[in-house]
């Protein structure tokens, strides 16, 4: 099960255990990391199957790709200091679910199944895009926006823009990233912005 990677969260798995988990994660023959990731179960497991059409319980969790699984693993990779791998998985997930906000997708052809306009998928798609790829978080207590993008090598050569993001009811942010440079516009004079590239 892809839940095998849960101990990457908060650095619970360290040293040898972390190395073994990362090696398993990078093995495309198990969790499909190099194509349409992550399968909910290893492709080598006898229970591995894919579901086409409607959600049918456990079978739908036995091989299909879900944002729920990918988002949890991305967070674990960040917690474990594996930013490059986290950036790669976040971008793949965003790309695979872009204009395809289905409940789950087939790991071989990327077609969406289950509920076709699934709010949970949409929210995690936005979360990965905003909070991981663009790296935007907000510290309400200190009224501070922190920007720490997780970009793949491919994205580091691109011009990226996220405009008019509603950070709060009264604060909006536009962010422009090109190479090693980030520019931003923020509404409200009392808001601090910290950029860490």
Coordinates of N, CA, C and O in Angstrom, one line a residue:
X1 N 0.8 -1.2 0.0 CA 0.0 0.0 0.0 C 0.9 1.2 0.0 O 2.0 1.3 0.6
X2 N 0.4 2.3 -0.7 CA 1.2 3.5 -0.7 C 1.2 4.2 0.7 O 2.1 5.0 1.0
X3 N 0.4 3.8 1.6 CA 0.5 4.2 3.0 C 1.8 3.8 3.7 O 2.1 4.4 4.7
X4 N 2.5 2.9 3.1 CA 3.8 2.6 3.5 C 4.7 3.8 3.7 O 5.6 3.8 4.5
X5 N 4.4 4.9 2.9 CA 5.3 6.1 2.9 C 4.8 7.1 3.9 O 5.5 8.1 4.1
X6 N 3.8 6.8 4.7 CA 3.3 7.7 5.7 C 4.4 8.1 6.7 O 4.4 9.2 7.2
X7 N 5.3 7.2 7.1 CA 6.3 7.5 8.1 C 7.3 8.6 7.6 O 8.1 9.0 8.4
X8 N 7.3 9.0 6.4 CA 8.1 10.1 5.9 C 7.6 11.4 6.5 O 8.4 12.3 6.7
X9 N 6.3 11.5 6.9 CA 5.8 12.7 7.6 C 6.5 12.9 8.9 O 6.8 12.0 9.6
X10 N 6.8 14.2 9.1 CA 7.4 14.7 10.3 C 8.8 14.0 10.6 O 9.2 14.0 11.7
X11 N 9.4 13.4 9.5 CA 10.7 12.8 9.7 C 10.6 11.6 10.6 O 11.7 11.2 11.2
X12 N 9.5 10.9 10.7 CA 9.4 9.7 11.6 C 10.3 8.6 11.1 O 11.0 8.0 12.0
X13 N 10.4 8.4 9.8 CA 11.3 7.4 9.3 C 12.6 8.2 9.0 O 12.6 9.1 8.2
X14 N 13.7 7.8 9.7 CA 14.9 8.4 9.4 C 16.0 7.4 9.1 O 15.8 6.2 9.2
X15 N 17.2 7.8 8.7 CA 18.3 7.0 8.5 C 18.0 5.9 7.5 O 17.5 6.1 6.4
X16 N 18.3 4.6 7.9 CA 18.1 3.4 7.1 C 16.7 3.3 6.6 O 16.4 2.9 5.4
X17 N 15.7 3.5 7.5 CA 14.3 3.3 7.1 C 13.9 4.3 6.0 O 13.2 4.0 5.1
X18 N 14.3 5.6 6.2 CA 14.0 6.6 5.2 C 14.6 6.2 3.8 O 14.0 6.2 2.8
X19 N 15.9 5.7 3.8 CA 16.6 5.3 2.6 C 15.8 4.2 1.9 O 15.7 4.2 0.7
X20 N 15.3 3.2 2.7 CA 14.6 2.1 2.1 C 13.3 2.6 1.5 O 12.9 2.1 0.4
X21 N 12.6 3.5 2.2 CA 11.3 4.0 1.7 C 11.5 4.8 0.4 O 10.8 4.7 -0.6
X22 N 12.6 5.6 0.3 CA 12.9 6.4 -0.9 C 13.2 5.5 -2.0 O 12.8 5.7 -3.2
X23 N 14.0 4.5 -1.8 CA 14.4 3.5 -2.8 C 13.1 2.8 -3.4 O 13.0 2.7 -4.6
X24 N 12.2 2.4 -2.5 CA 11.0 1.8 -2.9 C 10.1 2.7 -3.7 O 9.6 2.4 -4.7
X25 N 10.0 4.0 -3.2 CA 9.2 5.0 -3.9 C 9.7 5.3 -5.3 O 8.9 5.4 -6.3
X26 N 11.0 5.3 -5.5 CA 11.6 5.6 -6.8 C 11.6 4.4 -7.8 O 11.9 4.6 -9.0
X27 N 11.2 3.2 -7.3 CA 11.2 2.1 -8.1 C 9.8 2.1 -8.9 O 8.8 1.7 -8.4
X28 N 9.9 2.4 -10.2 CA 8.7 2.6 -11.0 C 7.9 1.3 -11.1 O 6.7 1.3 -11.3
X29 N 8.6 0.2 -10.9 CA 7.9 -1.1 -11.1 C 6.9 -1.3 -9.9 O 6.0 -2.2 -10.0
X30 N 7.0 -0.5 -8.9 CA 6.1 -0.7 -7.7 C 5.0 0.4 -7.8 O 3.8 0.0 -7.9
X31 N 5.3 1.7 -7.7 CA 4.2 2.7 -7.5 C 4.1 3.7 -8.6 O 3.5 4.7 -8.5
X32 N 4.7 3.3 -9.8 CA 4.5 4.1 -11.0 C 5.0 5.5 -11.0 O 4.5 6.4 -11.6
X33 N 6.0 5.8 -10.2 CA 6.5 7.1 -9.9 C 7.0 7.9 -11.2 O 6.9 9.1 -11.3
X34 N 7.4 7.1 -12.2 CA 8.0 7.8 -13.4 C 6.9 8.0 -14.5 O 7.2 8.6 -15.5
X35 N 5.7 7.6 -14.3 CA 4.7 7.8 -15.3 C 3.5 8.6 -14.7 O 3.6 9.8 -14.5
X36 N 2.4 7.9 -14.4 CA 1.3 8.6 -13.7 C 1.3 8.1 -12.3 O 0.8 7.0 -12.0
X37 N 1.8 8.9 -11.3 CA 2.0 8.4 -10.0 C 0.8 8.7 -9.1 O 0.0 9.6 -9.5
X38 N 0.8 8.3 -7.9 CA 1.3 7.1 -7.4 C 0.2 6.1 -7.4 O -0.9 6.5 -7.0
X39 N 0.5 4.8 -7.7 CA -0.6 3.8 -7.5 C -0.8 3.6 -6.1 O 0.1 3.7 -5.2
X40 N -2.1 3.3 -5.7 CA -2.4 3.2 -4.3 C -1.9 1.9 -3.7 O -1.7 1.7 -2.5
X41 N -1.5 0.9 -4.6 CA -0.9 -0.3 -4.2 C 0.2 -0.6 -5.2 O 0.1 -0.2 -6.3
X42 N 1.2 -1.3 -4.7 CA 2.3 -1.7 -5.6 C 1.8 -2.5 -6.8 O 0.9 -3.4 -6.6
X43 N 2.3 -2.2 -8.0 CA 1.9 -2.9 -9.2 C 2.3 -4.4 -9.1 O 1.8 -5.2 -9.8
X44 N 3.2 -4.7 -8.2 CA 3.7 -6.1 -8.0 C 2.8 -6.9 -7.0 O 3.0 -8.1 -6.8
X45 N 1.9 -6.2 -6.3 CA 1.1 -6.8 -5.3 C 0.0 -7.6 -6.0 O -0.6 -7.1 -6.9
X46 N -0.4 -8.8 -5.4 CA -1.4 -9.6 -6.0 C -2.8 -8.9 -6.0 O -3.7 -9.2 -6.8
X47 N -3.0 -8.0 -5.1 CA -4.3 -7.3 -5.0 C -4.4 -6.1 -6.0 O -5.4 -5.5 -6.1
X48 N -3.3 -5.8 -6.7 CA -3.3 -4.6 -7.6 C -4.3 -4.8 -8.7 O -4.4 -5.9 -9.3
X49 N -5.2 -3.8 -8.9 CA -6.2 -3.8 -9.9 C -6.5 -2.3 -10.2 O -6.2 -1.5 -9.4
X50 N -7.2 -2.1 -11.3 CA -7.6 -0.7 -11.6 C -9.1 -0.8 -11.8 O -9.7 -1.8 -12.2
X51 N -9.8 0.3 -11.4 CA -11.2 0.4 -11.6 C -11.6 1.4 -12.7 O -11.1 2.5 -12.6
X52 N -12.3 1.0 -13.6 CA -12.9 1.9 -14.6 C -14.3 2.2 -14.3 O -15.1 1.3 -13.9
X53 N -14.7 3.5 -14.4 CA -16.1 3.8 -14.1 C -16.3 4.3 -12.7 O -15.4 5.0 -12.1
X54 N -17.4 3.8 -12.1 CA -17.7 4.3 -10.7 C -16.8 3.7 -9.6 O -16.3 2.6 -9.8
X55 N -16.8 4.4 -8.6 CA -16.1 4.0 -7.3 C -16.8 2.7 -6.8 O -18.0 2.7 -6.7
X56 N -16.0 1.7 -6.5 CA -16.6 0.4 -6.0 C -15.9 -0.1 -4.7 O -15.8 -1.3 -4.5
X57 N -15.6 0.8 -3.9 CA -15.0 0.4 -2.6 C -13.5 0.1 -2.7 O -12.8 0.7 -3.4
X58 N -13.1 -1.0 -1.9 CA -11.7 -1.3 -1.8 C -11.0 -1.5 -3.1 O -9.8 -1.2 -3.3
X59 N -11.7 -2.1 -4.1 CA -11.1 -2.3 -5.4 C -10.6 -1.0 -6.0 O -9.5 -0.9 -6.7
X60 N -11.3 0.1 -5.8 CA -10.9 1.4 -6.3 C -9.6 2.0 -5.6 O -9.0 2.9 -6.1
X61 N -9.3 1.4 -4.4 CA -8.1 1.8 -3.7 C -7.0 0.8 -3.9 O -6.0 0.9 -3.2
X62 N -7.1 -0.1 -4.8 CA -6.1 -1.1 -5.0 C -5.3 -1.0 -6.2 O -4.9 -2.0 -6.8
X63 N -5.1 0.2 -6.7 CA -4.2 0.4 -7.8 C -4.4 1.8 -8.5 O -3.5 2.2 -9.2
X64 N -5.5 2.4 -8.4 CA -5.7 3.7 -9.1 C -4.9 4.8 -8.4 O -4.4 4.6 -7.3
X65 N -4.8 5.9 -9.0 CA -4.1 7.1 -8.5 C -5.0 8.1 -7.9 O -6.0 8.5 -8.6
X66 N -4.7 8.6 -6.7 CA -5.6 9.5 -6.0 C -4.7 10.7 -5.6 O -3.6 10.5 -5.2
X67 N -5.3 11.9 -5.6 CA -4.6 13.1 -5.1 C -4.3 12.9 -3.6 O -3.3 13.3 -3.0
X68 N -5.3 12.2 -2.9 CA -5.2 12.0 -1.4 C -3.8 11.3 -1.1 O -3.2 11.7 -0.2
X69 N -3.5 10.3 -1.9 CA -2.2 9.6 -1.6 C -1.0 10.4 -2.0 O -0.1 10.6 -1.3
X70 N -1.1 11.0 -3.2 CA 0.1 11.8 -3.7 C 0.4 13.0 -2.8 O 1.5 13.3 -2.5
X71 N -0.7 13.7 -2.3 CA -0.5 14.9 -1.5 C 0.2 14.5 -0.2 O 1.1 15.1 0.3
X72 N -0.2 13.3 0.4 CA 0.3 12.9 1.7 C 1.8 12.5 1.5 O 2.7 12.8 2.4
X73 N 2.1 11.9 0.4 CA 3.5 11.5 0.2 C 4.4 12.7 -0.1 O 5.5 12.9 0.4
X74 N 3.9 13.7 -0.9 CA 4.6 15.0 -1.1 C 4.9 15.6 0.2 O 6.0 16.1 0.4
X75 N 3.9 15.7 1.1 CA 4.2 16.3 2.4 C 5.2 15.6 3.2 O 6.1 16.2 3.9
X76 N 5.2 14.3 3.1 CA 6.2 13.5 3.8 C 7.6 13.7 3.3 O 8.6 13.7 4.0
X77 N 7.7 13.8 2.0 CA 9.0 14.0 1.3 C 9.5 15.4 1.8 O 10.7 15.5 2.0
X78 N 8.7 16.4 1.8 CA 9.1 17.7 2.3 C 9.6 17.6 3.7 O 10.7 18.1 4.1
X79 N 8.8 17.0 4.6 CA 9.2 16.8 6.0 C 10.5 16.1 6.2 O 11.2 16.3 7.1
X80 N 10.8 15.2 5.2 CA 12.0 14.4 5.3 C 13.2 15.0 4.6 O 14.2 14.4 4.4
X81 N 13.0 16.3 4.1 CA 14.1 17.0 3.4 C 14.4 16.5 2.0 O 15.4 16.8 1.4
X82 N 13.4 15.8 1.4 CA 13.5 15.4 0.0 C 12.8 16.3 -0.9 O 11.8 15.9 -1.6
X83 N 13.2 17.6 -0.9 CA 12.5 18.6 -1.7 C 12.5 18.4 -3.2 O 11.4 18.7 -3.8
X84 N 13.5 17.9 -3.8 CA 13.6 17.6 -5.2 C 12.5 16.6 -5.6 O 11.8 16.7 -6.6
X85 N 12.5 15.5 -4.9 CA 11.5 14.4 -5.1 C 10.1 14.9 -4.9 O 9.2 14.6 -5.6
X86 N 9.9 15.7 -3.8 CA 8.6 16.3 -3.5 C 8.1 17.2 -4.7 O 7.0 17.1 -5.1
X87 N 9.0 18.0 -5.2 CA 8.7 18.9 -6.3 C 8.3 18.1 -7.5 O 7.3 18.4 -8.2
X88 N 9.0 17.0 -7.8 CA 8.7 16.2 -8.9 C 7.3 15.5 -8.8 O 6.5 15.6 -9.7
X89 N 7.1 15.0 -7.7 CA 5.8 14.3 -7.4 C 4.6 15.3 -7.4 O 3.6 15.0 -8.0
X90 N 4.8 16.4 -6.8 CA 3.8 17.5 -6.8 C 3.5 17.9 -8.2 O 2.3 18.0 -8.6
X91 N 4.5 18.2 -9.0 CA 4.2 18.6 -10.4 C 3.6 17.5 -11.2 O 2.6 17.8 -12.0
X92 N 4.0 16.3 -11.1 CA 3.4 15.2 -11.8 C 1.9 15.1 -11.5 O 1.0 14.9 -12.3
X93 N 1.6 15.2 -10.2 CA 0.2 15.1 -9.7 C -0.6 16.2 -10.3 O -1.7 16.0 -10.8
X94 N -0.1 17.5 -10.2 CA -0.8 18.6 -10.7 C -1.1 18.4 -12.2 O -2.2 18.7 -12.7
X95 N -0.1 18.0 -13.0 CA -0.2 17.8 -14.4 C -1.3 16.7 -14.7 O -2.1 16.8 -15.6
X96 N -1.2 15.6 -14.0 CA -2.1 14.4 -14.3 C -3.5 14.8 -14.0 O -4.4 14.2 -14.6
X97 N -3.8 15.6 -13.0 CA -5.1 16.0 -12.6 C -5.6 17.3 -13.2 O -6.7 17.7 -12.9
X98 N -4.7 18.0 -13.9 CA -5.1 19.2 -14.6 C -6.2 19.0 -15.6 O -6.1 18.1 -16.5
X99 N -7.3 19.7 -15.5 CA -8.5 19.5 -16.3 C -9.0 18.1 -16.2 O -9.6 17.6 -17.2
X100 N -8.8 17.4 -15.1 CA -9.1 16.0 -14.9 C -9.4 15.8 -13.5 O -8.7 15.0 -12.8
X101 N -10.3 16.6 -12.9 CA -10.5 16.5 -11.4 C -11.4 15.4 -11.0 O -12.3 15.6 -10.2
X102 N -11.1 14.2 -11.5 CA -11.8 13.0 -11.2 C -11.5 12.5 -9.8 O -10.4 12.9 -9.3
X103 N -12.3 11.6 -9.3 CA -12.0 11.1 -8.0 C -10.7 10.3 -8.0 O -9.9 10.4 -7.0
X104 N -10.4 9.6 -9.0 CA -9.2 8.9 -9.2 C -8.9 8.7 -10.7 O -9.8 8.8 -11.5
X105 N -7.7 8.3 -11.0 CA -7.3 8.2 -12.4 C -6.6 6.8 -12.6 O -6.0 6.3 -11.7
X106 N -6.7 6.3 -13.8 CA -6.1 5.1 -14.2 C -4.6 5.4 -14.3 O -4.2 6.3 -15.0
X107 N -3.7 4.5 -13.7 CA -2.3 4.8 -13.7 C -1.6 4.5 -15.1 O -0.4 4.8 -15.2
X108 N -2.3 4.0 -16.0 CA -1.7 3.6 -17.3 C -2.1 4.6 -18.4 O -1.3 4.9 -19.3
X109 N -3.3 5.1 -18.4 CA -3.7 6.0 -19.5 C -4.2 7.4 -19.0 O -4.4 8.3 -19.8
X110 N -4.2 7.6 -17.6 CA -4.5 8.9 -17.1 C -6.0 9.3 -17.2 O -6.3 10.4 -16.8
X111 N -6.9 8.4 -17.6 CA -8.3 8.7 -17.7 C -8.9 8.8 -16.3 O -8.6 7.9 -15.5
X112 N -9.8 9.7 -16.1 CA -10.5 9.9 -14.9 C -11.7 9.0 -14.7 O -12.4 8.7 -15.6
X113 N -11.8 8.5 -13.4 CA -12.9 7.6 -13.1 C -13.5 8.0 -11.7 O -13.0 8.9 -11.0
X114 N -14.6 7.4 -11.3 CA -15.3 7.7 -10.1 C -16.1 9.0 -10.4 O -16.6 9.2 -11.5
X115 N -16.2 9.8 -9.4 CA -16.9 11.1 -9.5 C -16.0 12.0 -10.4 O -14.8 12.1 -10.2
X116 N -16.6 12.5 -11.5 CA -15.8 13.2 -12.5 C -15.4 14.7 -12.0 O -14.3 15.1 -12.3
X117 N -16.3 15.3 -11.3 CA -16.0 16.7 -10.8 C -15.9 16.6 -9.3 O -16.9 16.9 -8.6
X118 N -14.8 16.1 -8.8 CA -14.7 15.7 -7.4 C -14.1 16.8 -6.6 O -12.9 17.2 -6.8
X119 N -14.8 17.4 -5.6 CA -14.3 18.6 -4.8 C -13.0 18.3 -4.1 O -12.1 19.1 -4.0
X120 N -12.9 17.1 -3.5 CA -11.7 16.7 -2.8 C -10.5 16.8 -3.7 O -9.4 17.3 -3.3
X121 N -10.6 16.2 -4.9 CA -9.5 16.2 -5.8 C -9.2 17.7 -6.2 O -8.0 18.1 -6.2
X122 N -10.2 18.5 -6.5 CA -10.0 19.9 -6.8 C -9.2 20.6 -5.7 O -8.3 21.4 -6.0
X123 N -9.6 20.4 -4.5 CA -9.0 21.1 -3.4 C -7.5 20.7 -3.2 O -6.6 21.5 -3.0
X124 N -7.2 19.4 -3.4 CA -5.9 19.0 -3.2 C -5.0 19.3 -4.4 O -3.8 19.6 -4.3
X125 N -5.6 19.4 -5.6 CA -4.9 19.9 -6.8 C -4.5 21.4 -6.5 O -3.3 21.7 -6.7
X126 N -5.4 22.2 -6.0 CA -5.1 23.6 -5.7 C -4.0 23.7 -4.6 O -3.1 24.5 -4.6
X127 N -4.2 22.8 -3.6 CA -3.2 22.8 -2.5 C -1.8 22.6 -3.0 O -0.9 23.2 -2.6
X128 N -1.7 21.5 -3.8 CA -0.3 21.2 -4.3 C 0.2 22.3 -5.2 O 1.4 22.6 -5.1
X129 N -0.6 22.9 -6.0 CA -0.2 24.0 -6.9 C 0.2 25.2 -6.1 O 1.3 25.7 -6.3
X130 N -0.6 25.6 -5.2 CA -0.4 26.9 -4.4 C 0.6 26.7 -3.3 O 1.6 27.4 -3.2
X131 N 0.4 25.7 -2.5 CA 1.3 25.5 -1.3 C 2.6 24.8 -1.5 O 3.6 25.0 -0.8
X132 N 2.7 24.0 -2.6 CA 3.9 23.3 -2.8 C 4.7 23.8 -4.0 O 5.8 24.3 -3.9
X133 N 4.1 23.8 -5.2 CA 4.8 24.3 -6.4 C 5.1 25.8 -6.2 O 6.3 26.1 -6.3
X134 N 4.1 26.6 -5.9 CA 4.4 28.0 -5.7 C 4.9 28.3 -4.3 O 5.5 29.3 -4.0
X135 N 4.7 27.4 -3.4 CA 5.2 27.5 -2.0 C 4.6 28.6 -1.2 O 5.4 29.2 -0.4
X136 N 3.4 28.9 -1.3 CA 2.8 30.0 -0.6 C 2.1 29.5 0.7 O 1.3 28.6 0.7
X137 N 2.4 30.1 1.8 CA 1.7 29.9 3.1 C 1.5 31.2 3.7 O 2.2 32.2 3.4
X138 N 0.6 31.3 4.7 CA 0.3 32.5 5.4 C 0.3 32.3 6.9 O -0.4 31.4 7.4
X139 N 1.1 33.1 7.6 CA 1.1 33.1 9.0 C 0.2 34.2 9.5 O 0.6 35.4 9.5
X140 N -1.0 33.9 9.9 CA -2.1 34.9 10.2 C -1.7 35.6 11.5 O -1.9 36.8 11.6
X141 N -1.0 35.0 12.5 CA -0.7 35.6 13.7 C 0.3 36.8 13.5 O 0.2 37.8 14.1
X142 N 1.2 36.6 12.6 CA 2.2 37.6 12.3 C 1.9 38.4 11.0 O 2.7 39.2 10.6
X143 N 0.8 38.1 10.4 CA 0.4 38.8 9.1 C 1.6 38.7 8.1 O 2.0 39.8 7.6
X144 N 2.0 37.5 7.8 CA 3.2 37.3 7.0 C 2.9 36.2 5.9 O 2.5 35.1 6.3
X145 N 3.2 36.5 4.7 CA 3.1 35.5 3.6 C 4.5 35.0 3.4 O 5.5 35.8 3.3
X146 N 4.7 33.7 3.4 CA 6.0 33.1 3.2 C 5.9 32.3 1.8 O 5.0 31.6 1.6
X147 N 6.9 32.6 1.0 CA 7.0 32.0 -0.3 C 8.2 31.1 -0.4 O 9.3 31.6 -0.4
X148 N 8.0 29.8 -0.5 CA 9.2 28.9 -0.6 C 8.8 27.8 -1.7 O 8.4 26.7 -1.4
X149 N 8.9 28.2 -3.0 CA 8.5 27.3 -4.1 C 9.4 26.0 -4.1 O 10.5 26.0 -3.8
X150 N 8.7 25.0 -4.5 CA 9.3 23.7 -4.7 C 9.3 23.4 -6.2 O 8.2 23.0 -6.8
X151 N 10.3 23.8 -6.9 CA 10.3 23.7 -8.4 C 11.3 22.6 -8.9 O 12.4 22.4 -8.4
X152 N 10.8 21.9 -9.9 CA 11.7 20.9 -10.6 C 12.7 21.6 -11.4 O 12.5 22.8 -11.7
X153 N 13.7 21.0 -11.9 CA 14.7 21.6 -12.8 C 14.0 22.1 -14.0 O 14.3 23.2 -14.5
X154 N 13.0 21.4 -14.5 CA 12.3 21.8 -15.7 C 11.6 23.2 -15.5 O 11.6 24.1 -16.3
X155 N 10.9 23.3 -14.3 CA 10.2 24.6 -14.0 C 11.1 25.7 -13.7 O 10.7 26.9 -13.9
X156 N 12.3 25.5 -13.3 CA 13.3 26.5 -12.9 C 13.6 27.4 -14.2 O 14.0 28.5 -14.1
X157 N 13.4 26.8 -15.4 CA 13.7 27.5 -16.6 C 12.5 28.2 -17.2 O 12.6 28.8 -18.3
X158 N 11.4 28.1 -16.5 CA 10.1 28.7 -17.0 C 9.7 30.0 -16.3 O 10.2 30.2 -15.2
X159 N 8.8 30.7 -17.0 CA 8.2 31.9 -16.3 C 6.9 31.4 -15.7 O 6.0 30.8 -16.4
X160 N 6.7 31.6 -14.4 CA 5.5 31.1 -13.7 C 4.8 32.3 -13.1 O 5.4 33.2 -12.6
X161 N 3.5 32.2 -13.2 CA 2.7 33.3 -12.6 C 1.5 32.7 -11.9 O 0.8 31.8 -12.4
X162 N 1.1 33.3 -10.8 CA -0.1 33.0 -10.1 C -0.7 34.4 -9.7 O 0.0 35.1 -8.9
X163 N -1.8 34.8 -10.2 CA -2.3 36.1 -10.1 C -3.5 36.2 -9.3 O -4.4 35.3 -9.4
X164 N -3.6 37.2 -8.4 CA -4.8 37.6 -7.7 C -5.3 36.4 -6.8 O -6.5 36.1 -6.7
X165 N -4.4 35.7 -6.1 CA -4.7 34.7 -5.2 C -5.3 35.3 -3.9 O -4.6 36.2 -3.3
X166 N -6.4 34.9 -3.5 CA -7.0 35.4 -2.3 C -6.4 34.7 -1.1 O -6.7 33.5 -0.8
X167 N -5.5 35.4 -0.4 CA -4.8 34.8 0.8 C -5.8 34.8 2.0 O -5.9 33.9 2.7
X168 N -6.4 35.9 2.2 CA -7.5 36.1 3.2 C -8.6 36.9 2.5 O -8.5 37.3 1.3
X169 N -9.6 37.2 3.3 CA -10.7 38.0 2.7 C -10.2 39.4 2.2 O -10.7 40.0 1.3
X170 N -9.2 39.9 2.9 CA -8.7 41.3 2.6 C -7.3 41.4 2.0 O -6.8 42.4 1.7
X171 N -6.7 40.2 1.8 CA -5.3 40.2 1.2 C -5.2 39.3 0.0 O -5.7 38.2 0.0
X172 N -4.7 39.9 -1.1 CA -4.5 39.1 -2.3 C -3.0 39.2 -2.7 O -2.3 40.1 -2.4
X173 N -2.6 38.2 -3.5 CA -1.2 38.1 -3.8 C -1.1 37.7 -5.3 O -1.8 36.8 -5.8
X174 N -0.2 38.4 -6.0 CA 0.2 37.9 -7.4 C 1.7 37.6 -7.3 O 2.5 38.4 -6.7
X175 N 2.1 36.4 -7.8 CA 3.5 36.0 -7.7 C 4.0 35.6 -9.1 O 3.3 34.9 -9.8
X176 N 5.2 36.1 -9.3 CA 5.9 35.8 -10.6 C 7.2 35.3 -10.4 O 8.0 35.9 -9.7
X177 N 7.5 34.1 -10.9 CA 8.8 33.4 -10.7 C 9.5 33.2 -12.0 O 8.8 32.7 -13.0
X178 N 10.7 33.6 -12.1 CA 11.5 33.3 -13.3 C 12.9 32.9 -12.9 O 13.6 33.8 -12.3
X179 N 13.3 31.7 -13.1 CA 14.7 31.3 -12.7 C 14.8 31.4 -11.2 O 14.0 30.8 -10.4
X180 N 15.8 32.1 -10.8 CA 16.1 32.3 -9.3 C 15.5 33.5 -8.8 O 15.9 34.0 -7.7
X181 N 14.6 34.1 -9.5 CA 14.0 35.4 -9.1 C 12.5 35.3 -8.9 O 11.8 34.7 -9.7
X182 N 12.0 35.9 -7.8 CA 10.6 36.0 -7.6 C 10.2 37.4 -7.3 O 10.8 38.1 -6.5
X183 N 9.1 37.9 -8.0 CA 8.5 39.2 -7.8 C 7.1 39.0 -7.3 O 6.5 38.0 -7.7
X184 N 6.6 39.9 -6.6 CA 5.2 39.7 -6.1 C 4.6 41.1 -5.9 O 5.2 42.1 -5.8
X185 N 3.3 41.1 -5.9 CA 2.4 42.2 -5.6 C 1.4 41.7 -4.6 O 0.8 40.7 -4.7
X186 N 1.3 42.5 -3.5 CA 0.4 42.1 -2.4 C -0.5 43.3 -2.0 O 0.0 44.4 -2.0
X187 N -1.7 43.0 -1.8 CA -2.6 44.1 -1.3 C -2.4 44.2 0.2 O -2.2 43.3 0.9
X188 N -2.5 45.5 0.7 CA -2.4 45.7 2.1 C -1.0 46.1 2.5 O -0.1 45.3 2.2
X189 N -0.8 47.2 3.1 CA 0.5 47.7 3.5 C 1.1 47.0 4.7 O 2.3 46.9 4.9
X190 N 0.2 46.4 5.6 CA 0.6 45.8 6.8 C 1.1 44.4 6.7 O 1.4 43.7 7.6
X191 N 1.0 43.8 5.5 CA 1.4 42.4 5.2 C 2.9 42.3 4.9 O 3.4 43.0 4.0
X192 N 3.6 41.5 5.7 CA 5.0 41.2 5.4 C 5.1 40.0 4.4 O 4.2 39.1 4.4
X193 N 6.1 40.0 3.6 CA 6.3 38.9 2.7 C 7.8 38.5 2.8 O 8.7 39.3 2.8
X194 N 8.0 37.2 3.0 CA 9.3 36.6 3.0 C 9.4 35.6 1.9 O 8.6 34.7 1.7
X195 N 10.5 35.8 1.0 CA 10.7 34.9 -0.1 C 12.0 34.1 0.2 O 13.0 34.6 0.5
X196 N 11.9 32.7 0.1 CA 13.0 31.9 0.3 C 13.1 31.0 -1.0 O 12.3 30.1 -1.2
X197 N 14.1 31.3 -1.8 CA 14.3 30.5 -3.0 C 15.5 29.5 -2.9 O 16.4 29.7 -2.2

